[in-house]
Short mmCIF file of C-alpha atoms and ligand atoms in Angstrom, two decimals:
data_model
loop_
_atom_site.label_atom_id
_atom_site.label_comp_id
_atom_site.label_asym_id
_atom_site.label_seq_id
_atom_site.Cartn_x
_atom_site.Cartn_y
_atom_site.Cartn_z
CA UNK A 1 31.97 -4.47 1.40
CA UNK A 2 28.50 -4.96 2.92
CA UNK A 3 27.67 -2.32 5.53
CA UNK A 4 25.77 -2.60 8.85
CA UNK A 5 22.13 -1.54 9.11
CA UNK A 6 19.76 -1.31 12.07
CA UNK A 7 16.27 -2.67 11.58
CA UNK A 8 13.15 -4.10 13.16
CA UNK A 9 12.36 -7.74 12.45
CA UNK A 10 10.17 -10.62 13.46
CA UNK A 11 11.68 -14.07 13.87
CA UNK A 12 8.44 -16.02 13.40
CA UNK A 13 4.69 -15.86 12.80
CA UNK A 14 3.82 -15.65 16.49
CA UNK A 15 6.83 -13.58 17.60
CA UNK A 16 6.87 -9.90 18.46
CA UNK A 17 8.96 -7.54 16.34
CA UNK A 18 12.23 -6.35 17.83
CA UNK A 19 15.59 -4.75 17.06
CA UNK A 20 17.59 -6.57 14.38
CA UNK A 21 21.05 -5.78 13.03
CA UNK A 22 21.92 -6.94 9.52
CA UNK A 23 23.95 -5.97 6.45
CA UNK A 24 23.12 -4.38 3.11
CA UNK A 25 25.19 -4.77 -0.05
CA UNK A 26 27.49 -1.97 -1.06
CA UNK A 27 25.87 -0.21 -4.04
CA UNK A 28 26.59 -1.88 -7.39
CA UNK A 29 26.93 0.37 -10.45
CA UNK A 30 23.15 0.53 -10.97
CA UNK A 31 22.23 0.82 -7.26
CA UNK A 32 21.03 3.69 -5.11
CA UNK A 33 21.84 3.73 -1.39
CA UNK A 34 18.96 5.40 0.45
CA UNK A 35 19.08 6.59 4.03
CA UNK A 36 15.49 5.93 5.10
CA UNK A 37 13.68 8.69 6.99
CA UNK A 38 10.13 7.29 7.29
CA UNK A 39 8.51 3.91 6.69
CA UNK A 40 4.74 3.35 6.66
CA UNK A 41 3.04 0.36 8.25
CA UNK A 42 0.72 -1.39 5.79
CA UNK A 43 -1.77 -4.07 6.81
CA UNK A 44 0.11 -6.36 4.40
CA UNK A 45 3.04 -6.12 6.84
CA UNK A 46 0.81 -7.70 9.50
CA UNK A 47 -0.55 -10.39 7.13
CA UNK A 48 3.04 -11.22 6.07
CA UNK A 49 4.74 -11.02 9.48
CA UNK A 50 2.15 -13.43 10.89
CA UNK A 51 2.24 -15.80 7.88
CA UNK A 52 -1.48 -15.18 7.33
CA UNK A 53 -1.07 -15.52 3.56
CA UNK A 54 0.98 -18.71 3.87
CA UNK A 55 4.41 -19.54 5.29
CA UNK A 56 6.74 -16.52 5.24
CA UNK A 57 10.53 -16.19 5.43
CA UNK A 58 12.17 -15.29 8.76
CA UNK A 59 13.83 -13.23 10.01
CA UNK A 60 11.57 -10.69 8.29
CA UNK A 61 12.15 -6.95 8.18
CA UNK A 62 8.77 -5.67 6.92
CA UNK A 63 8.11 -2.30 5.30
CA UNK A 64 7.32 -1.32 1.71
CA UNK A 65 6.29 2.30 2.12
CA UNK A 66 9.71 3.84 2.13
CA UNK A 67 10.88 7.42 1.82
CA UNK A 68 14.41 8.70 2.31
CA UNK A 69 17.40 10.60 0.96
CA UNK A 70 19.90 9.28 -1.53
CA UNK A 71 23.19 8.82 0.30
CA UNK A 72 25.31 7.31 -2.47
CA UNK A 73 24.87 6.08 -6.04
CA UNK A 74 26.66 3.51 -8.20
CA UNK A 75 28.82 4.64 -11.14
CA UNK A 76 26.16 4.12 -13.83
CA UNK A 77 23.19 5.65 -12.00
CA UNK A 78 21.62 8.53 -13.91
CA UNK A 79 18.06 8.81 -12.56
CA UNK A 80 18.84 9.84 -8.97
CA UNK A 81 21.59 11.82 -7.29
CA UNK A 82 22.96 12.19 -3.79
CA UNK A 83 20.60 14.27 -1.63
CA UNK A 84 17.42 13.54 -3.65
CA UNK A 85 14.24 12.71 -1.74
CA UNK A 86 13.11 9.35 -3.12
CA UNK A 87 10.68 6.53 -2.51
CA UNK A 88 10.62 2.75 -2.74
CA UNK A 89 7.42 0.71 -2.79
CA UNK A 90 6.44 -2.93 -2.71
CA UNK A 91 9.03 -4.37 -5.11
CA UNK A 92 12.69 -3.73 -5.78
CA UNK A 93 13.36 -5.70 -8.97
CA UNK A 94 11.73 -7.76 -11.72
CA UNK A 95 12.79 -9.74 -14.79
CA UNK A 96 12.48 -6.67 -17.11
CA UNK A 97 11.86 -9.02 -20.07
CA UNK A 98 8.36 -10.45 -19.75
CA UNK A 99 5.25 -8.94 -21.34
CA UNK A 100 4.16 -7.34 -18.07
CA UNK A 101 7.52 -5.77 -17.27
CA UNK A 102 7.63 -4.37 -20.81
CA UNK A 103 4.11 -2.98 -20.39
CA UNK A 104 5.17 -1.19 -17.19
CA UNK A 105 3.22 -3.50 -14.90
CA UNK A 106 6.24 -5.01 -13.19
CA UNK A 107 4.02 -6.00 -10.27
CA UNK A 108 2.70 -8.79 -12.52
CA UNK A 109 6.19 -9.90 -13.69
CA UNK A 110 5.72 -13.43 -15.10
CA UNK A 111 8.50 -15.16 -13.18
CA UNK A 112 7.60 -12.94 -10.20
CA UNK A 113 8.92 -9.57 -9.14
CA UNK A 114 11.32 -9.30 -6.22
CA UNK A 115 9.25 -7.99 -3.35
CA UNK A 116 10.82 -5.46 -1.00
CA UNK A 117 10.79 -7.99 1.85
CA UNK A 118 9.87 -11.63 2.36
CA UNK A 119 11.26 -12.38 -1.10
CA UNK A 120 14.47 -13.39 -2.86
CA UNK A 121 16.74 -11.28 -5.06
CA UNK A 122 17.04 -12.35 -8.72
CA UNK A 123 19.87 -14.70 -7.70
CA UNK A 124 17.15 -16.83 -6.11
CA UNK A 125 18.93 -17.08 -2.77
CA UNK A 126 19.51 -13.67 -1.13
CA UNK A 127 16.56 -12.65 1.07
CA UNK A 128 15.21 -9.11 0.82
CA UNK A 129 14.70 -6.94 3.91
CA UNK A 130 12.25 -4.05 3.93
CA UNK A 131 11.88 -0.50 5.09
CA UNK A 132 11.74 -0.83 8.87
CA UNK A 133 15.47 -0.14 8.70
CA UNK A 134 17.95 2.70 8.57
CA UNK A 135 19.19 2.15 4.98
CA UNK A 136 18.25 0.28 1.83
CA UNK A 137 20.08 -0.37 -1.44
CA UNK A 138 17.84 -0.57 -4.52
CA UNK A 139 18.40 -0.64 -8.29
CA UNK A 140 17.80 2.84 -9.68
CA UNK A 141 14.95 1.74 -11.97
CA UNK A 142 12.88 0.71 -8.94
CA UNK A 143 13.37 4.01 -7.09
CA UNK A 144 10.97 6.93 -7.66
CA UNK A 145 11.37 10.66 -7.13
CA UNK A 146 9.31 12.53 -4.53
CA UNK A 147 7.86 15.99 -5.37
CA UNK A 148 9.56 18.61 -3.20
CA UNK A 149 6.34 20.27 -2.02
CA UNK A 150 5.00 17.18 -0.25
CA UNK A 151 5.41 16.53 3.49
CA UNK A 152 7.95 13.73 3.78
CA UNK A 153 6.19 11.78 6.56
CA UNK A 154 2.90 11.76 4.67
CA UNK A 155 4.59 10.65 1.46
CA UNK A 156 5.77 7.25 2.74
CA UNK A 157 2.30 5.62 2.61
CA UNK A 158 1.81 6.79 -0.96
CA UNK A 159 4.36 4.15 -2.00
CA UNK A 160 1.84 1.38 -1.29
CA UNK A 161 -1.53 2.74 -0.09
CA UNK A 162 -1.34 5.57 -2.65
CA UNK A 163 -0.46 3.56 -5.73
CA UNK A 164 -2.68 0.60 -4.75
CA UNK A 165 -5.73 2.85 -4.85
CA UNK A 166 -4.61 5.19 -7.67
CA UNK A 167 -4.02 2.28 -10.07
CA UNK A 168 -7.51 0.67 -10.10
CA UNK A 169 -9.32 4.03 -10.00
CA UNK A 170 -7.29 5.31 -12.95
CA UNK A 171 -7.61 2.06 -14.89
CA UNK A 172 -11.38 1.96 -14.38
CA UNK A 173 -11.63 5.55 -15.62
CA UNK A 174 -13.18 6.93 -12.44
CA UNK A 175 -13.94 10.61 -13.03
CA UNK A 176 -16.44 13.45 -12.60
CA UNK A 177 -20.02 12.22 -12.71
CA UNK A 178 -19.20 8.83 -11.18
CA UNK A 179 -20.40 7.67 -7.79
CA UNK A 180 -17.64 5.80 -5.97
CA UNK A 181 -18.03 3.77 -2.77
CA UNK A 182 -14.85 3.20 -0.76
CA UNK A 183 -15.21 0.30 1.66
CA UNK A 184 -13.07 0.38 4.82
CA UNK A 185 -11.58 3.64 6.04
CA UNK A 186 -8.04 2.55 6.89
CA UNK A 187 -4.70 3.25 5.24
CA UNK A 188 -5.79 2.30 1.72
CA UNK A 189 -9.33 3.57 2.20
CA UNK A 190 -8.37 7.08 3.23
CA UNK A 191 -6.03 7.36 0.23
CA UNK A 192 -8.83 6.11 -2.04
CA UNK A 193 -11.10 8.86 -0.72
CA UNK A 194 -8.51 11.56 -1.39
CA UNK A 195 -7.56 10.26 -4.83
CA UNK A 196 -11.13 9.41 -5.87
CA UNK A 197 -12.26 12.92 -4.92
CA UNK A 198 -9.29 14.42 -6.80
CA UNK A 199 -10.36 12.40 -9.86
CA UNK A 200 -13.73 14.20 -9.58
CA UNK A 201 -15.88 11.32 -8.33
CA UNK A 202 -18.62 11.71 -5.71
CA UNK A 203 -17.22 9.55 -2.91
CA UNK A 204 -19.14 7.65 -0.24
CA UNK A 205 -17.30 5.92 2.60
CA UNK A 206 -18.67 2.58 3.79
CA UNK A 207 -17.39 1.72 7.24
CA UNK A 208 -18.17 -0.36 10.30
CA UNK A 209 -16.97 2.47 12.51
CA UNK A 210 -19.47 5.30 13.17
CA UNK A 211 -16.75 7.51 14.71
CA UNK A 212 -15.08 7.95 11.31
CA UNK A 213 -17.89 9.99 9.73
CA UNK A 214 -16.41 13.45 10.35
CA UNK A 215 -12.99 12.29 9.09
CA UNK A 216 -14.55 10.86 5.93
CA UNK A 217 -16.01 14.27 5.14
CA UNK A 218 -12.72 16.04 5.91
CA UNK A 219 -10.85 13.63 3.63
CA UNK A 220 -13.17 14.46 0.73
CA UNK A 221 -16.16 12.11 0.96
CA UNK A 222 -19.64 13.49 0.32
CA UNK A 223 -21.50 10.69 2.11
CA UNK A 224 -20.95 8.09 4.83
CA UNK A 225 -22.68 4.74 5.30
CA UNK A 226 -22.42 2.28 8.17
CA UNK A 227 -22.25 -1.21 6.67
CA UNK A 228 -24.19 -2.75 9.58
CA UNK A 229 -27.12 -0.35 9.08
CA UNK A 230 -29.37 -2.60 6.98
CA UNK A 231 -31.87 0.12 6.18
CA UNK A 232 -29.22 2.55 4.93
CA UNK A 233 -27.51 -0.21 2.92
CA UNK A 234 -30.84 -1.24 1.35
CA UNK A 235 -31.48 2.38 0.37
CA UNK A 236 -28.05 2.57 -1.28
CA UNK A 237 -28.71 -0.51 -3.47
CA UNK A 238 -27.88 0.00 -7.16
CA UNK A 239 -26.57 3.54 -6.73
CA UNK A 240 -22.82 3.25 -7.35
CA UNK A 241 -20.76 3.07 -10.54
CA UNK A 242 -17.75 1.70 -8.64
CA UNK A 243 -17.09 0.03 -5.31
CA UNK A 244 -13.44 0.00 -4.21
CA UNK A 245 -13.02 -2.62 -1.49
CA UNK A 246 -10.03 -2.15 0.85
CA UNK A 247 -11.17 -4.41 3.69
CA UNK A 248 -8.48 -6.58 5.27
CA UNK A 249 -10.70 -9.32 6.75
CA UNK A 250 -13.31 -11.72 5.40
CA UNK A 251 -16.63 -10.01 4.63
CA UNK A 252 -19.63 -10.26 2.34
CA UNK A 253 -18.81 -9.37 -1.30
CA UNK A 254 -22.39 -10.04 -2.42
CA UNK A 255 -23.72 -7.31 -0.14
CA UNK A 256 -21.31 -4.84 -1.75
CA UNK A 257 -22.14 -6.02 -5.30
CA UNK A 258 -25.78 -5.14 -4.60
CA UNK A 259 -24.74 -1.50 -4.24
CA UNK A 260 -23.61 -1.35 -7.87
CA UNK A 261 -25.71 -0.04 -10.72
CA UNK A 262 -26.16 -2.12 -13.87
CA UNK A 263 -22.67 -2.77 -15.34
CA UNK A 264 -21.09 -1.42 -12.17
CA UNK A 265 -17.60 -2.56 -11.22
CA UNK A 266 -16.28 -3.77 -7.91
CA UNK A 267 -12.54 -3.16 -7.60
CA UNK A 268 -10.92 -5.36 -4.97
CA UNK A 269 -7.63 -4.37 -3.36
CA UNK A 270 -8.14 -5.59 0.22
CA UNK A 271 -6.57 -9.01 0.73
CA UNK A 272 -8.43 -11.07 3.36
CA UNK A 273 -6.49 -14.29 3.97
CA UNK A 274 -9.63 -16.46 3.65
CA UNK A 275 -11.60 -17.09 0.44
CA UNK A 276 -14.88 -15.17 0.12
CA UNK A 277 -18.25 -16.29 -1.23
CA UNK A 278 -19.78 -14.45 -4.15
CA UNK A 279 -23.31 -14.95 -5.44
CA UNK A 280 -23.25 -15.48 -9.23
CA UNK A 281 -26.68 -13.89 -9.44
CA UNK A 282 -25.35 -10.61 -8.07
CA UNK A 283 -23.01 -10.52 -11.07
CA UNK A 284 -25.19 -11.94 -13.87
CA UNK A 285 -28.44 -10.06 -13.71
CA UNK A 286 -27.03 -6.56 -13.73
CA UNK A 287 -23.89 -7.32 -15.73
CA UNK A 288 -21.70 -6.37 -12.81
CA UNK A 289 -18.05 -7.35 -12.56
CA UNK A 290 -15.38 -7.86 -9.93
CA UNK A 291 -11.70 -7.33 -10.61
CA UNK A 292 -8.64 -7.22 -8.45
CA UNK A 293 -5.36 -5.40 -8.71
CA UNK A 294 -1.97 -5.43 -7.07
CA UNK A 295 -0.22 -2.12 -6.31
CA UNK A 296 0.96 -0.54 -9.62
CA UNK A 297 4.02 -0.35 -11.88
CA UNK A 298 7.03 1.91 -11.44
CA UNK A 299 6.11 4.48 -14.10
CA UNK A 300 2.59 4.72 -12.72
CA UNK A 301 3.94 5.06 -9.17
CA UNK A 302 5.94 8.07 -10.38
CA UNK A 303 2.82 9.39 -12.14
CA UNK A 304 0.82 8.97 -8.88
CA UNK A 305 3.47 10.85 -6.87
CA UNK A 306 3.49 13.68 -9.41
CA UNK A 307 -0.34 13.75 -9.31
CA UNK A 308 -0.21 13.92 -5.49
CA UNK A 309 2.39 16.69 -5.73
CA UNK A 310 0.10 18.68 -8.03
CA UNK A 311 -2.97 18.16 -5.84
CA UNK A 312 -1.06 18.39 -2.55
CA UNK A 313 -2.18 14.94 -1.45
CA UNK A 314 -0.37 13.04 1.30
CA UNK A 315 -1.44 10.45 3.83
CA UNK A 316 -2.77 11.40 7.28
CA UNK A 317 -0.18 9.86 9.55
CA UNK A 318 0.57 9.08 13.17
CA UNK A 319 4.35 9.12 13.51
CA UNK A 320 5.72 6.51 15.92
CA UNK A 321 9.07 5.32 17.18
CA UNK A 322 10.41 1.93 16.19
CA UNK A 323 9.71 0.35 19.56
CA UNK A 324 5.97 1.07 19.16
CA UNK A 325 5.51 -1.24 16.15
CA UNK A 326 3.92 -4.15 18.05
CA UNK A 327 1.39 -1.82 19.64
CA UNK A 328 0.73 -0.19 16.26
CA UNK A 329 -0.09 -3.62 14.77
CA UNK A 330 -2.59 -4.32 17.57
CA UNK A 331 -4.21 -0.91 17.15
CA UNK A 332 -4.53 -1.42 13.38
CA UNK A 333 -6.37 -4.69 14.02
CA UNK A 334 -8.86 -2.66 16.06
CA UNK A 335 -9.21 -0.04 13.28
CA UNK A 336 -7.60 2.43 15.69
CA UNK A 337 -5.34 4.39 13.36
CA UNK A 338 -5.78 7.77 11.68
CA UNK A 339 -4.96 6.72 9.07
CA UNK A 340 -1.47 5.31 8.73
CA UNK A 341 1.29 4.62 11.22
CA UNK A 342 4.66 5.83 9.99
CA UNK A 343 7.90 4.90 11.74
CA UNK A 344 10.35 7.74 12.33
CA UNK A 345 13.46 5.83 11.28
CA UNK A 346 15.75 8.19 13.21
CA UNK A 347 14.37 6.44 16.35
CA UNK A 348 16.15 3.23 15.27
CA UNK A 349 19.51 4.96 15.58
CA UNK A 350 19.00 6.09 19.20
P1 NAP B 401 -6.04 -1.01 7.47
O1 NAP B 401 -5.43 0.33 7.58
O2 NAP B 401 -5.99 -1.93 8.64
O3 NAP B 401 -7.56 -0.79 7.00
C1 NAP B 401 -8.45 -1.84 6.77
C2 NAP B 401 -9.87 -1.35 7.07
O4 NAP B 401 -10.77 -2.42 6.76
C3 NAP B 401 -10.12 -1.03 8.52
O5 NAP B 401 -9.76 0.27 8.86
C4 NAP B 401 -11.62 -1.24 8.64
O6 NAP B 401 -12.29 -0.08 8.19
C5 NAP B 401 -11.89 -2.34 7.64
N1 NAP B 401 -12.03 -3.65 8.29
C6 NAP B 401 -11.09 -4.31 9.00
N2 NAP B 401 -11.58 -5.49 9.44
C7 NAP B 401 -12.82 -5.58 8.97
C8 NAP B 401 -13.85 -6.57 9.06
N3 NAP B 401 -13.67 -7.69 9.77
N4 NAP B 401 -15.02 -6.34 8.42
C9 NAP B 401 -15.21 -5.19 7.74
N5 NAP B 401 -14.27 -4.22 7.64
C10 NAP B 401 -13.11 -4.41 8.24
O7 NAP B 401 -5.40 -1.85 6.28
P2 NAP B 401 -4.73 -1.32 4.90
O8 NAP B 401 -3.28 -1.14 5.11
O9 NAP B 401 -5.55 -0.23 4.34
O10 NAP B 401 -4.88 -2.63 4.00
C11 NAP B 401 -6.16 -3.13 3.67
C12 NAP B 401 -6.05 -4.46 2.94
O11 NAP B 401 -5.48 -4.23 1.66
C13 NAP B 401 -5.15 -5.48 3.62
O12 NAP B 401 -5.72 -6.77 3.45
C14 NAP B 401 -3.86 -5.38 2.84
O13 NAP B 401 -3.08 -6.55 2.88
C15 NAP B 401 -4.40 -5.13 1.46
N6 NAP B 401 -3.45 -4.51 0.53
C16 NAP B 401 -3.54 -4.87 -0.78
C17 NAP B 401 -2.70 -4.29 -1.71
C18 NAP B 401 -2.83 -4.62 -3.16
O14 NAP B 401 -1.87 -4.42 -3.89
N7 NAP B 401 -3.96 -5.10 -3.61
C19 NAP B 401 -1.76 -3.34 -1.30
C20 NAP B 401 -1.72 -2.98 0.04
C21 NAP B 401 -2.56 -3.56 0.96
P3 NAP B 401 -13.58 0.54 8.94
O15 NAP B 401 -13.20 0.76 10.39
O16 NAP B 401 -13.82 1.81 8.22
O17 NAP B 401 -14.69 -0.44 8.76
ZN1 ZN B 402 1.26 -2.35 1.38
ZN1 ZN B 403 8.96 -9.53 -15.77
#
């Protein structure tokens, strides 16, 4: 029997989010029922809720940075048990058969993975609802374990912001001796600073916001650059091995490419809705490259959580109640968040 769940949803691209009651399936034999404790607010929630990336499905319950306790498990579940602290990220299923699923990069599943919200289950007709809700039911293979030493509230954002920045930095081999520029000090950016520094890189934050300089240093950055300071940007030309771009709005990629040394790599994770212009010459003459990446696979998400457990890394969060979500969205658009909003899901039950 499906069971009732309280959530927060939007009914359309220009609507405000509000209380929404719906039902979750009773756990099947391979399902884990999680009572959600905290859910992070990612900028992708805003892009999706407002149909900025194209028409979305409504009602939409956003949220793909989920942490909570296992409340019940199906008969064949072996990876998680009742009472475990667990996490769920951006997707909750995939085909399991394609090359990418087999390689552990389920986020690139050929027929498409089932996203945590604004997506359809494998049956092709049941909509998924995300983490701004009291409970979620997820197949055990798409649930990860949370190290016990980490602060639960700060863990939620690791499930998207953490893995989205860990994955490209790890894949690019960022390590001691490398100079890394992190562009945009928001949810993803502040995780990139922490993880990049833990990988041993010398991190510089590039931001539009002068007031973030002290925070950048506290988070682990050695240097801070204001992107509108032409003189400082000119001085930084050709000094970085890697530029990790987390910016959520349209901006100048060519300016950032100019910061890279010969053969430097620009790693794009920010997802501005509009196309961006890139000068071919900024790529050709110094053999620079640009690549993009989407979150990370399940095994790597577990690896990232274990890494964060070992290095005591969590997100810096501002905990809010459910009825503050609309205001939180507006503040994020003004870069007014340090550095991730996390919804206290207990507030949905009041
Ligand atoms: P966020 O917390 O809002 O941070 C974005 C930061 O970008 C802001 O804090 C700001 O930093 C900078 N910024 C915003 N508007 C800008 C503009 N017009 N020009 C220059 N800089 C600007 O967002 P987030 O949650 O970190 O997400 C960032 C982006 O990554 C979003 O587009 C999101 O959809 C995307 N994303 C991608 C993946 C993936 O798998 N690739 C996963 C999650 C999110 P400063 O104030 O420091 O300048
Ligand atoms: Zn996200
Ligand atoms: Zn697949």
